[in-house]
CSV table of C-alpha atoms (C1' of nucleotides) in Angstrom, one decimal:
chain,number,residue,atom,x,y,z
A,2,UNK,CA,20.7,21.1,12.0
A,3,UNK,CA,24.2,22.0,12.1
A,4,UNK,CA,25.1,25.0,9.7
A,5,UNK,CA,23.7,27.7,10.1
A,6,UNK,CA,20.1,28.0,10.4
A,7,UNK,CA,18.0,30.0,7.6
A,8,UNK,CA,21.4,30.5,5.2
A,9,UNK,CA,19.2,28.0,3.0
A,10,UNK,CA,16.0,30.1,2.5
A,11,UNK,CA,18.4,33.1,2.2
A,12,UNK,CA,20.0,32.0,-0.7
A,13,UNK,CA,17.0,30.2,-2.3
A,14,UNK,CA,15.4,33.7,-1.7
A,15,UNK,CA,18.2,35.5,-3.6
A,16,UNK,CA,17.8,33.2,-6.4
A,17,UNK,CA,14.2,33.3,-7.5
A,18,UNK,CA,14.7,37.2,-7.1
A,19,UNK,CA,17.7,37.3,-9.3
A,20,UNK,CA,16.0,35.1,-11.6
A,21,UNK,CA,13.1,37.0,-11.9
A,22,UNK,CA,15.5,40.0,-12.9
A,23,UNK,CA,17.1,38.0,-15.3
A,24,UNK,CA,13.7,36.6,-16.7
A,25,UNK,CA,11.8,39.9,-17.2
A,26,UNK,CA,15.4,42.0,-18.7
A,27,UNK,CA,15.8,39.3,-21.2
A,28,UNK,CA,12.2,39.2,-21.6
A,29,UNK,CA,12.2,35.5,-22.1
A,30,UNK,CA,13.7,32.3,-20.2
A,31,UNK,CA,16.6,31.9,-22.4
A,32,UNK,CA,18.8,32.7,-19.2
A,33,UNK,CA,21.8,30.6,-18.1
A,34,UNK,CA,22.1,29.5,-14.7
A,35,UNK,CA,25.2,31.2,-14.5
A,36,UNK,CA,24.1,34.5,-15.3
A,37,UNK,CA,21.3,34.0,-12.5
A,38,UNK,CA,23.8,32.7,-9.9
A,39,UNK,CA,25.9,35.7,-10.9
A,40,UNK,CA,23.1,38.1,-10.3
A,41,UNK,CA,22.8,36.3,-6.2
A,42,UNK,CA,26.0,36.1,-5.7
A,43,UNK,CA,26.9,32.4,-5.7
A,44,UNK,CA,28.4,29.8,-8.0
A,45,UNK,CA,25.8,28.2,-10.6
A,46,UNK,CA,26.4,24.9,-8.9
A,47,UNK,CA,24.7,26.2,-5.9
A,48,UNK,CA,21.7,26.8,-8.0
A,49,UNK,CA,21.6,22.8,-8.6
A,50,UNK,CA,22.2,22.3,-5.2
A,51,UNK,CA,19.3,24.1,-3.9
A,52,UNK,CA,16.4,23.4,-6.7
A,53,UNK,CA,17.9,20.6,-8.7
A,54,UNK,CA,17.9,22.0,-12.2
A,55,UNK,CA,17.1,25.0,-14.0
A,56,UNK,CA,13.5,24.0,-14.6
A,57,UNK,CA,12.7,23.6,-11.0
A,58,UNK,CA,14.3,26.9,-10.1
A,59,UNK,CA,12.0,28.8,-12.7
A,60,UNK,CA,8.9,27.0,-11.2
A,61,UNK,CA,10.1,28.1,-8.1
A,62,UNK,CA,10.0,32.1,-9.3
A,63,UNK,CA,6.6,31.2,-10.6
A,64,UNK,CA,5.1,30.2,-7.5
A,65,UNK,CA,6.8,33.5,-6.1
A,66,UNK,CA,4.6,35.6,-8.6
A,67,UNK,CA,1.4,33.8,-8.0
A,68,UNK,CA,2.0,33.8,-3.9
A,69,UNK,CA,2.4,37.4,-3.6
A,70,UNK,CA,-0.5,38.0,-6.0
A,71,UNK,CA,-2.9,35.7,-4.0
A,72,UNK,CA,-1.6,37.3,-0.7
A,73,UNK,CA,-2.1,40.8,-2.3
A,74,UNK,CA,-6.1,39.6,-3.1
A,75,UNK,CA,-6.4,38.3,0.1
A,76,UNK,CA,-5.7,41.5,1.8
A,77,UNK,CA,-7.9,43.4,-0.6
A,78,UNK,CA,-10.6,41.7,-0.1
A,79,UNK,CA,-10.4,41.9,3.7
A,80,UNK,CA,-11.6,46.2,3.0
A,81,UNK,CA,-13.8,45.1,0.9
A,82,UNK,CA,-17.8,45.0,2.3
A,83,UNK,CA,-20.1,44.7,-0.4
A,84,UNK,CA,-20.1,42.2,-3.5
A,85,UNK,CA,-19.3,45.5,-6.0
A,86,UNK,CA,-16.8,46.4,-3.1
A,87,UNK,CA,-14.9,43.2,-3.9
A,88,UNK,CA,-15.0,43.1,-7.9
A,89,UNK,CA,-13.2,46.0,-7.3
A,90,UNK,CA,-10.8,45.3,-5.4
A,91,UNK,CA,-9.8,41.7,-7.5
A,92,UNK,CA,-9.6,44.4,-9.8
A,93,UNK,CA,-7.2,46.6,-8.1
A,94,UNK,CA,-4.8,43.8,-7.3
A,95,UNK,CA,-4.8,42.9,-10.6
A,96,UNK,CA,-3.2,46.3,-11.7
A,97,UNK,CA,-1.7,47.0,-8.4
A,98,UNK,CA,2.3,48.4,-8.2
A,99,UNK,CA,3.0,45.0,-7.0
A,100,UNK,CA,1.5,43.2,-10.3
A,101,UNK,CA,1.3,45.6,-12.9
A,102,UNK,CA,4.9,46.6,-13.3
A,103,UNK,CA,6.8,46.0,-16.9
A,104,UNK,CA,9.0,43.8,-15.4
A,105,UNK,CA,6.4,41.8,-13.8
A,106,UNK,CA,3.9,42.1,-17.0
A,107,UNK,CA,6.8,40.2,-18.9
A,108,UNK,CA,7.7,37.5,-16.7
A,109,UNK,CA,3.6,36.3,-16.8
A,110,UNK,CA,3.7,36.1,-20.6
A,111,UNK,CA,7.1,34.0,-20.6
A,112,UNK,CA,5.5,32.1,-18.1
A,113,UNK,CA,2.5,31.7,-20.2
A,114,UNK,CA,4.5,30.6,-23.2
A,115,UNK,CA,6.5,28.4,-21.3
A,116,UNK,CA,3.0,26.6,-20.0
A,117,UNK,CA,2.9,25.3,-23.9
A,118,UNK,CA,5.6,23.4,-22.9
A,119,UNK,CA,5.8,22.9,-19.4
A,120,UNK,CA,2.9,20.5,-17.7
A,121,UNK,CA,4.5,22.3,-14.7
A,122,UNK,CA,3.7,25.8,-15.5
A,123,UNK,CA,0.9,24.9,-17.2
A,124,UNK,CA,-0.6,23.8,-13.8
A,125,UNK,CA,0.6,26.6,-12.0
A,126,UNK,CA,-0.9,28.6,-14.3
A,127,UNK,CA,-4.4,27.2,-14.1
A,128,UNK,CA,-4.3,27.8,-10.5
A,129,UNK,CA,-4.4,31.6,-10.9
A,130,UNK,CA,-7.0,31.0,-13.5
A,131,UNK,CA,-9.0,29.0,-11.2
A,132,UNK,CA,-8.4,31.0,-8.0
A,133,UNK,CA,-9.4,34.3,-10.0
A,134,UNK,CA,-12.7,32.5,-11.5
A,135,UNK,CA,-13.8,31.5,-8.1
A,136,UNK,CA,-13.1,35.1,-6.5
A,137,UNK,CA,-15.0,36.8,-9.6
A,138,UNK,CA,-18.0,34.1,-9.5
A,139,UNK,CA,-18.3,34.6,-5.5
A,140,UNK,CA,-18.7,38.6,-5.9
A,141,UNK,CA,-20.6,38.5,-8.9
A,142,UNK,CA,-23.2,35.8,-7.9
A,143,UNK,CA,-25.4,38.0,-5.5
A,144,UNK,CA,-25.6,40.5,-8.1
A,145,UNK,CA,-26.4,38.2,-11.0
A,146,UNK,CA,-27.5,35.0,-10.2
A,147,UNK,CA,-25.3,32.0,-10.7
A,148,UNK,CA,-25.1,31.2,-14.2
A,149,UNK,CA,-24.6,35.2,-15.2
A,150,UNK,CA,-21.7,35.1,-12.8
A,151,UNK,CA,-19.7,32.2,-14.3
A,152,UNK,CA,-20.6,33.5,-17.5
A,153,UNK,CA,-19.4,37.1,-16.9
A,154,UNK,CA,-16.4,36.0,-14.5
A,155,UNK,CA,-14.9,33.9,-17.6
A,156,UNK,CA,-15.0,37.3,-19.9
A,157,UNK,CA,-13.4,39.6,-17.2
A,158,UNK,CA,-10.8,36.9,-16.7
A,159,UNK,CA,-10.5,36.8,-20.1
A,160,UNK,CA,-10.4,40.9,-20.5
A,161,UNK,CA,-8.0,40.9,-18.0
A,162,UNK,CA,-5.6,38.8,-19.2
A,163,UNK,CA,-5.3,40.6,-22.2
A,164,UNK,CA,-4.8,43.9,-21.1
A,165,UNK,CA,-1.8,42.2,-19.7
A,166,UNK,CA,-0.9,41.0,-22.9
A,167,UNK,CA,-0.9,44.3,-24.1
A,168,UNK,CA,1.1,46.2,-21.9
A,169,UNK,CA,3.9,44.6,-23.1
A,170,UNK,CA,3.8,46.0,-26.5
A,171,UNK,CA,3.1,49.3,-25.2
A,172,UNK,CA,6.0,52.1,-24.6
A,173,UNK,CA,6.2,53.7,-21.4
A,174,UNK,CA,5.2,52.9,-17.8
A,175,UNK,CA,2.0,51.0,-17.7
A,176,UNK,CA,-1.5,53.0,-16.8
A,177,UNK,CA,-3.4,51.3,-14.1
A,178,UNK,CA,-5.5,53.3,-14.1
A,179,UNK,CA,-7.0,53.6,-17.3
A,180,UNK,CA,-6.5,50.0,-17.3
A,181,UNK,CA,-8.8,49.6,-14.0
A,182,UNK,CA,-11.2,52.1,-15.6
A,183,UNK,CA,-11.7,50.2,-18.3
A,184,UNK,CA,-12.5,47.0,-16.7
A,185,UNK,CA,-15.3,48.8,-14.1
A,186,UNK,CA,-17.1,50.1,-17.1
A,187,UNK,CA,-17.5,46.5,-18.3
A,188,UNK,CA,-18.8,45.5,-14.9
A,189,UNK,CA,-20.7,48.3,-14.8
A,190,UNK,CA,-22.7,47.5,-17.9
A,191,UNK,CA,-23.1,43.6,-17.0
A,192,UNK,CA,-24.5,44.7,-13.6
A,193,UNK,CA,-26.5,47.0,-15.2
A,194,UNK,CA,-27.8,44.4,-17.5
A,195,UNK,CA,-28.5,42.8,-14.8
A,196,UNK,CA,-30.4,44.7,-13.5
A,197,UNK,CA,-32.9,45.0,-16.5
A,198,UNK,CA,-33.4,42.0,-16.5
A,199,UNK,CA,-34.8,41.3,-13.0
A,200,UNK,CA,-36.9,44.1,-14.0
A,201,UNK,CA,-38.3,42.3,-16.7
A,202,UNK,CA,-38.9,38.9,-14.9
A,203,UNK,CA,-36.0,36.5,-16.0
A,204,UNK,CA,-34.1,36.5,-12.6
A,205,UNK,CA,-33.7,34.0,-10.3
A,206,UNK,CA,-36.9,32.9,-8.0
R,25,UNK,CA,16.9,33.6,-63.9
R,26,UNK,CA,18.7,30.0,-64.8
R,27,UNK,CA,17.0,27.3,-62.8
R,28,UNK,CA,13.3,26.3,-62.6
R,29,UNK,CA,11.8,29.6,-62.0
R,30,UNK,CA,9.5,30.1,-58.8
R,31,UNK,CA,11.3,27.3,-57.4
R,32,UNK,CA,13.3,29.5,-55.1
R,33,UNK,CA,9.6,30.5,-53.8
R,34,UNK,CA,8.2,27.3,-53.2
R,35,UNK,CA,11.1,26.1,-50.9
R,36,UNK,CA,10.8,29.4,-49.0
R,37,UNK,CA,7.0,28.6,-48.6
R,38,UNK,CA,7.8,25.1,-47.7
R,39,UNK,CA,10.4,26.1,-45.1
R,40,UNK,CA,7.6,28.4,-43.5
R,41,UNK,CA,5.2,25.8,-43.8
R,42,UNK,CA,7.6,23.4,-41.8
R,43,UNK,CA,8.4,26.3,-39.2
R,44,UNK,CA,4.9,27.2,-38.5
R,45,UNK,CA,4.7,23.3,-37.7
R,46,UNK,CA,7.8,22.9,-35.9
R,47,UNK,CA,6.8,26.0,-33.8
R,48,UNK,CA,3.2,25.1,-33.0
R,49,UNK,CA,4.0,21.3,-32.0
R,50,UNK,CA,7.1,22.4,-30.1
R,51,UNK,CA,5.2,25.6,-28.2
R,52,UNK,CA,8.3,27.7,-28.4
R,53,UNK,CA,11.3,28.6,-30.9
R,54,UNK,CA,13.5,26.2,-29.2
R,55,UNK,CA,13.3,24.9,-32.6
R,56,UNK,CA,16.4,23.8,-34.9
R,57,UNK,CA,16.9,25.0,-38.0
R,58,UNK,CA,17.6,21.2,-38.8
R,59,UNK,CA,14.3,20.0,-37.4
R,60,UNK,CA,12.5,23.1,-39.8
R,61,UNK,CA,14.5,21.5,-43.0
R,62,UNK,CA,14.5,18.4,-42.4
R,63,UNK,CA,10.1,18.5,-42.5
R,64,UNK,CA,10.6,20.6,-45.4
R,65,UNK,CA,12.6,18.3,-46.7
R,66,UNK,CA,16.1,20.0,-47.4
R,67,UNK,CA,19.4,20.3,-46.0
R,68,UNK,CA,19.8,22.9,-43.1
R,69,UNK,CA,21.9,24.9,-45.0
R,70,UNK,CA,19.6,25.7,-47.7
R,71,UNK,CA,17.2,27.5,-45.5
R,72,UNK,CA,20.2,29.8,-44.4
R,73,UNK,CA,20.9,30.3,-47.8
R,74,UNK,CA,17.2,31.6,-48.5
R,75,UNK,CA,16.0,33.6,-44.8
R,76,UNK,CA,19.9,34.4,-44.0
R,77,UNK,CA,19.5,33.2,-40.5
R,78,UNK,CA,16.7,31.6,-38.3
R,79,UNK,CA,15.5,34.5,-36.8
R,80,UNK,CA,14.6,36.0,-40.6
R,81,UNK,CA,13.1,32.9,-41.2
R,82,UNK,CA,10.7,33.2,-37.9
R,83,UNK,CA,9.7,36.8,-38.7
R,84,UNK,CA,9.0,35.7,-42.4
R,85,UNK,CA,6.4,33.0,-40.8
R,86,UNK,CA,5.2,35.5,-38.8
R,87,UNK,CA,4.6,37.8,-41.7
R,88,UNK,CA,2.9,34.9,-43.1
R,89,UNK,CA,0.6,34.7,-39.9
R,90,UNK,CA,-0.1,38.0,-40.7
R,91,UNK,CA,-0.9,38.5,-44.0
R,92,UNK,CA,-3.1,35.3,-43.8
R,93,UNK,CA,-5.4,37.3,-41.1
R,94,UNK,CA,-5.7,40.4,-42.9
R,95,UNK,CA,-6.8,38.4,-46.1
R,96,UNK,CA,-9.3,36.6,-44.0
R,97,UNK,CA,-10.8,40.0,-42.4
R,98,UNK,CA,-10.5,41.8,-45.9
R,99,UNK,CA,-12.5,39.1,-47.4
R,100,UNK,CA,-15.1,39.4,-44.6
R,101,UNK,CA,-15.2,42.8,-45.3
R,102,UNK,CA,-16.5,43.2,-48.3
R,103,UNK,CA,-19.7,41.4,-47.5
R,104,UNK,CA,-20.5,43.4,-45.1
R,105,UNK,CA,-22.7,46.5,-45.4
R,106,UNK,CA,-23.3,48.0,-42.1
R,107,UNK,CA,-20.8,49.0,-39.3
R,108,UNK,CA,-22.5,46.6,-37.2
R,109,UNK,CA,-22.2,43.7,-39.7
R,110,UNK,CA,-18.3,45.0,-39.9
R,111,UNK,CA,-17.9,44.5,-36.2
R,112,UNK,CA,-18.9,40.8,-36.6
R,113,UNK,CA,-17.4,40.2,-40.2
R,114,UNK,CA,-13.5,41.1,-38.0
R,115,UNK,CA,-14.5,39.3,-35.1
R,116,UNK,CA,-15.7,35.9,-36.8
R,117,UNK,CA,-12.4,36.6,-39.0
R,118,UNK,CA,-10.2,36.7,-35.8
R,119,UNK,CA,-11.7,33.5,-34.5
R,120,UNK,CA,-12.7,31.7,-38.1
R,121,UNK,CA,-11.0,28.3,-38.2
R,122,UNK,CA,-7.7,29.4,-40.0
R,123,UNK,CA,-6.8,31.9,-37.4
R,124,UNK,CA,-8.6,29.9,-33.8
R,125,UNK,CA,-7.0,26.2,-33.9
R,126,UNK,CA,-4.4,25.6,-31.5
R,127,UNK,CA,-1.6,25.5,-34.0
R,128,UNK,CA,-2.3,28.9,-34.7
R,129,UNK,CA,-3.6,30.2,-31.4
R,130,UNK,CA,0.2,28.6,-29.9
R,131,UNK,CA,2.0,30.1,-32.4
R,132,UNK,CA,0.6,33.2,-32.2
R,133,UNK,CA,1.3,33.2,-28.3
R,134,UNK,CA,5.1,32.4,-28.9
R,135,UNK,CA,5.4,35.7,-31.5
R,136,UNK,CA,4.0,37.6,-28.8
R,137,UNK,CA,6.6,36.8,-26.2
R,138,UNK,CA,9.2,36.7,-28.7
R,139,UNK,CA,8.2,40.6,-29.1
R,140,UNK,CA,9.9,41.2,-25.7
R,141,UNK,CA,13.3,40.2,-26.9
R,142,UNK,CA,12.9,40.9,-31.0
R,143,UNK,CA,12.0,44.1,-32.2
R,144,UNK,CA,11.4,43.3,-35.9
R,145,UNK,CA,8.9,40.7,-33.9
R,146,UNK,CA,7.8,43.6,-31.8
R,147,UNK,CA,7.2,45.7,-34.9
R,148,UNK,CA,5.4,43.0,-36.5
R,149,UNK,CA,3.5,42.9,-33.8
R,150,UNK,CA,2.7,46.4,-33.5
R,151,UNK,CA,1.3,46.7,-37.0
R,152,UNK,CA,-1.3,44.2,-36.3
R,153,UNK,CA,-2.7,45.9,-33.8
R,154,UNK,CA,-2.7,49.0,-35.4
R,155,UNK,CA,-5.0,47.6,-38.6
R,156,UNK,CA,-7.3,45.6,-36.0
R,157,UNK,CA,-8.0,49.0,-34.2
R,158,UNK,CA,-8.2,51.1,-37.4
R,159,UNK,CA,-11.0,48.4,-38.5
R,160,UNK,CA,-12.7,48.8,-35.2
R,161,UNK,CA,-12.7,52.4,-35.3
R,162,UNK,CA,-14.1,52.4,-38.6
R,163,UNK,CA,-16.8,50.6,-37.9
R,164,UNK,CA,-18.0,51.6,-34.4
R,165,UNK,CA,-17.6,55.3,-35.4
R,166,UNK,CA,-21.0,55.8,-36.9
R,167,UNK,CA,-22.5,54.2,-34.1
R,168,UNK,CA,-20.9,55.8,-31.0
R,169,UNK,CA,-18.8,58.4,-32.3
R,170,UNK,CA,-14.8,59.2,-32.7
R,171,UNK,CA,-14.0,59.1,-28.9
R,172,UNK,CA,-15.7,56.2,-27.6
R,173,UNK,CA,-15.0,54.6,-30.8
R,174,UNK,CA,-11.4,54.7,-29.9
R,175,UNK,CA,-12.0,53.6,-26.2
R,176,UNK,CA,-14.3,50.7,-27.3
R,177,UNK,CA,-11.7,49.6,-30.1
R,178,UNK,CA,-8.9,49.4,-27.5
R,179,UNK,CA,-10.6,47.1,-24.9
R,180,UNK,CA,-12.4,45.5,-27.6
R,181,UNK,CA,-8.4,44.3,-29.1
R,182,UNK,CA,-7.5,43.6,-25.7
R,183,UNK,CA,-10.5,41.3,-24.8
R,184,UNK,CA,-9.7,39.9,-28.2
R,185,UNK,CA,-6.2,38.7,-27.4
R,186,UNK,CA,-7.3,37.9,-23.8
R,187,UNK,CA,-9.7,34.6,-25.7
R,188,UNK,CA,-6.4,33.9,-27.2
R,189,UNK,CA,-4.5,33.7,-24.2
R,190,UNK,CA,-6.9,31.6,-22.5
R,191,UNK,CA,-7.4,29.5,-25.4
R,192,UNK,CA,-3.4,28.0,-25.2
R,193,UNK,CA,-4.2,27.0,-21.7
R,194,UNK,CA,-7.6,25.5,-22.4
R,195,UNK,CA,-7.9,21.3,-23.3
R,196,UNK,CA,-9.8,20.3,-26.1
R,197,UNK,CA,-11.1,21.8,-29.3
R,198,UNK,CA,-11.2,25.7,-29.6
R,199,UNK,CA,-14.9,27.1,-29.0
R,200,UNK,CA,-14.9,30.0,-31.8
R,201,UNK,CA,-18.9,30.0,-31.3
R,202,UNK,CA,-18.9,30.8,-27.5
R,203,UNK,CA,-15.9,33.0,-27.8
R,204,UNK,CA,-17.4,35.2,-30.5
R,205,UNK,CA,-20.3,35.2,-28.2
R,206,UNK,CA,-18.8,36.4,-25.5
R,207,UNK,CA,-17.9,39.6,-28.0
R,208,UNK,CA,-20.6,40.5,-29.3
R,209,UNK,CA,-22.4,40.4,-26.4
R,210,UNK,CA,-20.2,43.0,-25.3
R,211,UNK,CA,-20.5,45.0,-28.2
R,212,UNK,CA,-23.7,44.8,-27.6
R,213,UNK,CA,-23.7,46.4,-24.2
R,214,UNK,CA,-21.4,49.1,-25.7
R,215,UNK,CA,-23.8,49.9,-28.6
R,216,UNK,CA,-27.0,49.8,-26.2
R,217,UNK,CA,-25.0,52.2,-24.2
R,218,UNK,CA,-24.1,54.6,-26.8
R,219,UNK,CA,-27.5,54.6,-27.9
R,220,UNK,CA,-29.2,55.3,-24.5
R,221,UNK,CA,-26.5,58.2,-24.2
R,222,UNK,CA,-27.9,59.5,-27.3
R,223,UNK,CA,-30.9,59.9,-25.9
R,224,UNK,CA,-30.1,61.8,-23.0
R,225,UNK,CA,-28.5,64.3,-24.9
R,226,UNK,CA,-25.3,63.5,-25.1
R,227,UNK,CA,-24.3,62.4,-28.7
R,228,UNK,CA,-22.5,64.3,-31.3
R,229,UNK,CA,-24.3,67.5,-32.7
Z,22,DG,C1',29.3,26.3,-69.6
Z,23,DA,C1',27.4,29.6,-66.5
Z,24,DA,C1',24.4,30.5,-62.8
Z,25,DA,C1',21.7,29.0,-59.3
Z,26,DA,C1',20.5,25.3,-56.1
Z,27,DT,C1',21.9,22.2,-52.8
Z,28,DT,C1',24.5,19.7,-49.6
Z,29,DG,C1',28.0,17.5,-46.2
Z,30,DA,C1',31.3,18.5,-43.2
Z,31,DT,C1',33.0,21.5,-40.0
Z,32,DT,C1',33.5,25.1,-36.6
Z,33,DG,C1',33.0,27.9,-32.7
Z,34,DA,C1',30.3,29.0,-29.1
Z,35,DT,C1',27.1,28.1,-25.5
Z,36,DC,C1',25.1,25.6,-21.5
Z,37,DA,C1',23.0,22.5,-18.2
Z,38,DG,C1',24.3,19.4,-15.3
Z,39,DT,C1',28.0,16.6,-12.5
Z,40,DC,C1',31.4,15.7,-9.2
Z,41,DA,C1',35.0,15.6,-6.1
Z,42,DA,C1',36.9,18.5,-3.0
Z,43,DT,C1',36.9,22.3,0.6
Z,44,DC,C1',34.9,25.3,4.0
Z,45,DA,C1',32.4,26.6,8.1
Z,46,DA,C1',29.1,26.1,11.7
Z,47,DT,C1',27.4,23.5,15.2
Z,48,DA,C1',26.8,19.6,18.3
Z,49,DA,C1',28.8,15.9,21.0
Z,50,DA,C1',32.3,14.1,23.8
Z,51,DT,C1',35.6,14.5,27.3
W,11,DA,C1',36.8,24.7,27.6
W,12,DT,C1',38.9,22.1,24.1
W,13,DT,C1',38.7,18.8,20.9
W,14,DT,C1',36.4,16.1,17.6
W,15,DA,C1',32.7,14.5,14.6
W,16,DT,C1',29.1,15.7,11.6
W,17,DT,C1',26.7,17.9,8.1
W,18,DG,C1',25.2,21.3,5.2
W,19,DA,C1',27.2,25.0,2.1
W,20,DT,C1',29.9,26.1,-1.6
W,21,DT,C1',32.9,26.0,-5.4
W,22,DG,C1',35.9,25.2,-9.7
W,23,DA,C1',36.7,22.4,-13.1
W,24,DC,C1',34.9,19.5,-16.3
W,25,DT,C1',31.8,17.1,-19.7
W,26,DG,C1',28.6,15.9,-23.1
W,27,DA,C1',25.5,17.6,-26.0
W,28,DT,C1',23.4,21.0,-28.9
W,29,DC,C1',23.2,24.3,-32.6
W,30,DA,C1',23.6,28.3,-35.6
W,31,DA,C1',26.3,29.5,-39.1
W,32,DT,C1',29.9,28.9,-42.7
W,33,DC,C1',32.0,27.3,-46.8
W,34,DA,C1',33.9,24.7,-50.3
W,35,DA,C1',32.4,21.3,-53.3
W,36,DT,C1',28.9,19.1,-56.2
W,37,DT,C1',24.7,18.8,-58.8
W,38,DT,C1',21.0,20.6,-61.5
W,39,DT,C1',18.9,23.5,-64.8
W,40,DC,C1',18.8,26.4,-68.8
DNA sequence: GAAAATTGATTGATCAGTCAATCAATAAAT
DNA sequence: ATTTATTGATTGACTGATCAATCAATTTTC
């Protein structure tokens, strides 16, 4: 290569974070590529230059969001010993500092809007969904049996998701905790069905 | 008045008719207000002659989202006779077939991130959850009593609009059956747990 | 004939995307 | 160690299209 090595991932770097500033302040994707380029530092043509249009630059951001969430899982679930051990901590990523932010919050419910319209987002979108199902059916299937788990896995998501929707409405700096809390007494009450019902002879062999 | 009277209300109706279409095919409010008119079948300038601007005529179809829910639970209401049958009578209302097709459900979606950047929309908003968790409260507060009522109606309105969420991302017909399921079997769980708490001495006096 | 309804034409603003032209860093040649 | 060639980085200026909003003029209704 002849320029400088790395100035391209730089900039491209500085973009999806300006964007991602821009997205979640307006709170929608009614940004220019001007005011994005602004925010990096660099002329709106560069912004074509690097990701070819506006569309393809907000993808980009996208994949961002869902990259660091997956890596944040990942490392969760590495402290994580038992099945409960890692419902918990899919849980704890989910409301992390790194997810659960306002300005995060926002930018996943434009990007879930924009999915109505965007075959693009609307893929990238059912790769979190399908990543999260297989995490949640994984834990919960020791505990529950196979079926139970799918079953239980699409409510969580479900549950999940809208607590995020919520946030947005609400006033103040998100509670993560009470939001986490909430979600464990669910599990707790599945698993506890659960339980029961081995009890009672309709388990697995 | 002059002209044909009520004439000035059917247009406005038609206009939100042709809106809540627009919208829902579109999956955003990139929508014109020529596109809106011309399905309604008038000139542009006519519906900023009745709404004033587009945004008024947005929030008046998303008043007319509204109201059309809280008809549908009050109707469901008032056939119901106990609290438990008033828990199912608001959640077959908020997935009966004029609030859980995709239209709607996309719509619906499209308000909510609108919220971020409108505040009449955020107000709107705002005041349907308000009635949803009064509802709840109502009804679960014979059974479990004030404070867990409240708790209970607050994840109970999130895991609500979390079946939403999912539902926009979902292919084919919406499943109101499994989706109400999926509720009341955790309404269940709650109610089985209140009851058992009972028991052990920790209920109201 | 007065009041409301309705429209066509227009305006002013906004943006995404394009393009031709420079700039700067490195590699190759001598 | 210069010089030269090459190539990516970067920009400013421009364009074509889109749209919300306005308003003066016309039609309809009572």
């Amino acid at each position: 290569m002849a320029p400088r090595a790395g100035l391209a991932e730089n900039r491209k770097r500085a973009l999806i974070g300006a964007a991602l500033l821009e997205i979640s302040e307006r709170g929608s994707l009614e940004v220019t590529v001007a005011q994005i380029a602004r925010r990096a530092g660099v002329s709106p043509a560069l912004a074509h230059h690097y990701f070819g249009g506006k569309d393809d630059l907000i993808l980009a951001t996208m994949r961002h969001l869902l990259t660091r969430f997956r890596v944040d899982v990942v490392a969760r679930l590495k402290s994580a010993g038992t099945p409960r051990e890692r419902i918990s901590a899919i849980l704890r990523a989910s409301f992390g500092p790194e997810q659960f932010d306002d300005s995060t919050v926002n930018t996943w419910l434009t990007f879930y809007t924009w999915a109505l319209s965007s075959p693009g987002a609307a893929r990238l979108l059912s790769v979190y969904h399908r990543r999260l199902r297989r995490n949640l059916v994984h834990a919960f299937r020791d505990l529950t049996g196979r079926a139970e788990a799918e079953r239980i896995a699409g409510a969580l998501g479900a549950y999940i998701d809208g607590v995020y929707l919520r946030e947005v409405l609400r006033s103040g700096p998100p509670d993560a905790g009470a939001a986490v809390a909430g979600l464990e007494h669910y599990v707790d009450m599945e698993l506890t069905q659960a339980e029961n019902q081995k009890f009672s002879g309709v388990g697995a062999p």
